CSV table of C-alpha atoms in Angstrom, one decimal:
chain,number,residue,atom,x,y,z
A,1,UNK,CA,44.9,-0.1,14.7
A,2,UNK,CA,41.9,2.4,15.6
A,3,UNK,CA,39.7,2.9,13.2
A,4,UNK,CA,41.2,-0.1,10.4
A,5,UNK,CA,39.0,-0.9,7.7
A,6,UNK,CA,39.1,-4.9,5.8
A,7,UNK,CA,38.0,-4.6,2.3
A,8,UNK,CA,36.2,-7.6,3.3
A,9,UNK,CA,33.0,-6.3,4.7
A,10,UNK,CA,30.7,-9.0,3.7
A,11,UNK,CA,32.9,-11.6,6.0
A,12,UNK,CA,33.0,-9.6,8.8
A,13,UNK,CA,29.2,-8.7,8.7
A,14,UNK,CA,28.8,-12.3,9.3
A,15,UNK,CA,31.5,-13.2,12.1
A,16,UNK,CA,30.2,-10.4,14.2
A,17,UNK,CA,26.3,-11.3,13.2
A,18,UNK,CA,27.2,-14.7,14.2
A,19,UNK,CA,28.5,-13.6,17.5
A,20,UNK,CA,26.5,-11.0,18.2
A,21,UNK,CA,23.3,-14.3,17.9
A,22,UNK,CA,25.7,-16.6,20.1
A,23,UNK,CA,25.7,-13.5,22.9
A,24,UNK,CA,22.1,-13.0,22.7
A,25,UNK,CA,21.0,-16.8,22.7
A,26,UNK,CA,23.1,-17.1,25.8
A,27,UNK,CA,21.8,-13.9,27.7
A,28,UNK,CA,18.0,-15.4,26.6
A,29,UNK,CA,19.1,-18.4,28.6
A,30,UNK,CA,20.2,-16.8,31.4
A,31,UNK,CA,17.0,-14.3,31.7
A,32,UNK,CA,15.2,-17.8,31.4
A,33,UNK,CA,16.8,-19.5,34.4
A,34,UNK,CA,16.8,-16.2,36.5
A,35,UNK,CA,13.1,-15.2,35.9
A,36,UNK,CA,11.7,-19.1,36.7
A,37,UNK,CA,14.0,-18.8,40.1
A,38,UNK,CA,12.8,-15.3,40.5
A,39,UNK,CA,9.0,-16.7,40.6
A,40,UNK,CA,9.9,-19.9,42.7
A,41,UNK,CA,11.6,-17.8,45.3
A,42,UNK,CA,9.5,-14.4,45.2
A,43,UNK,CA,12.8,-12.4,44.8
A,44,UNK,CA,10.7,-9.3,43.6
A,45,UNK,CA,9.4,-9.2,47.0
A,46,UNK,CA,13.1,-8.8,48.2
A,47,UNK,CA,14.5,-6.4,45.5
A,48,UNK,CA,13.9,-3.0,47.3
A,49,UNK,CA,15.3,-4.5,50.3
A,50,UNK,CA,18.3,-5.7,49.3
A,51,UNK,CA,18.8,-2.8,47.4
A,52,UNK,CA,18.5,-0.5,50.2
A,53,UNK,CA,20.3,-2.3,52.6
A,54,UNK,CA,23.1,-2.8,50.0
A,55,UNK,CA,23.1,1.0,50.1
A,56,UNK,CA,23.3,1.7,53.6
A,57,UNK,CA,26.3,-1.0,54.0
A,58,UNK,CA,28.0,1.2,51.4
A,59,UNK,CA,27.3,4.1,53.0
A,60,UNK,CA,28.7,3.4,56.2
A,61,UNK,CA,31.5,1.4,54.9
A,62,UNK,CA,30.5,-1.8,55.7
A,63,UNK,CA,29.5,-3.0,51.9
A,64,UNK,CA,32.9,-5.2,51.6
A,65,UNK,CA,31.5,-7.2,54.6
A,66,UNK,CA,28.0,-7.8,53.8
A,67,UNK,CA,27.2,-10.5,51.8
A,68,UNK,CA,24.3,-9.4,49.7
A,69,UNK,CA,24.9,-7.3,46.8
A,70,UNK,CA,25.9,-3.3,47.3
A,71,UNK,CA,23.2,-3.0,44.0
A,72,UNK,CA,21.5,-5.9,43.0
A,73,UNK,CA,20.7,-4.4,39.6
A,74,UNK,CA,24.4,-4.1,38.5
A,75,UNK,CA,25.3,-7.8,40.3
A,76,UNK,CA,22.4,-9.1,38.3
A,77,UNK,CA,23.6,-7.4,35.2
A,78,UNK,CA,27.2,-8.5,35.8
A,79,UNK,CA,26.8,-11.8,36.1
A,80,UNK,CA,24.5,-12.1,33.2
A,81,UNK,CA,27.2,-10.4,31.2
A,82,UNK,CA,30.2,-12.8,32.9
A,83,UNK,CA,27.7,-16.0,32.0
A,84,UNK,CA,27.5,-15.0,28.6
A,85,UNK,CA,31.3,-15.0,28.3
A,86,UNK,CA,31.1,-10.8,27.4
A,87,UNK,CA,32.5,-9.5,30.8
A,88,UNK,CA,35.8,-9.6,32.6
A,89,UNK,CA,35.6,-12.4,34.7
A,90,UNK,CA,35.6,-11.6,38.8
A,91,UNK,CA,35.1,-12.9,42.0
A,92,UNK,CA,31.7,-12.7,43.3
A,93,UNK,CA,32.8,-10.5,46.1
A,94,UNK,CA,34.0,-7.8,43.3
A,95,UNK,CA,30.6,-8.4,41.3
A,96,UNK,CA,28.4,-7.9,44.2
A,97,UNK,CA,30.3,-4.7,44.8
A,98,UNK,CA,29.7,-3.3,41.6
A,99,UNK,CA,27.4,-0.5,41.6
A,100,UNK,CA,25.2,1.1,38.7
């Protein structure tokens, strides 16, 4: 129910503690990988780009056939959220049309 309280507060600290360290190790690791392929393939050169042609598919209605991201800042952050198992899990055609 909204708003339910455990008299057990001491157990729960720790489960969510727990999970909350689990969520965090795994979004570390995924920052990790991303930033040391980031480097090897220059993608900050590309950013702007993409992000602007992302928003000119959406504009003229062509974002559901292009296959970059519409925003790569919100594909970037789904995935890292679907990788570390806290995000609805979607196709990659529905994360690369998500939009911040």
């Amino acid at each position: 129910y909204p708003g339910e309280q455990r008299n057990d507060n001491d157990h729960n600290d720790t489960v969510d503690e727990s999970s909350e360290k689990i969520v965090n190790k795994n979004l570390q690791d995924f920052r990790d990988r991303w930033v040391s392929l980031s480097k090897e393939k220059q993608y900050e050169r590309a950013h702007s780009s993409l992000g602007l042609l992302g928003a000119f598919m959406y504009a003229i209605g062509y974002h559901d056939r292009n296959p970059g991201p519409t925003s790569p800042s919100a594909w970037f952050v789904t995935m890292a959220l679907q990788d570390a198992k806290v995000a609805q899990s979607m196709s990659e055609r529905h994360a690369k049309e998500a939009k911040v």
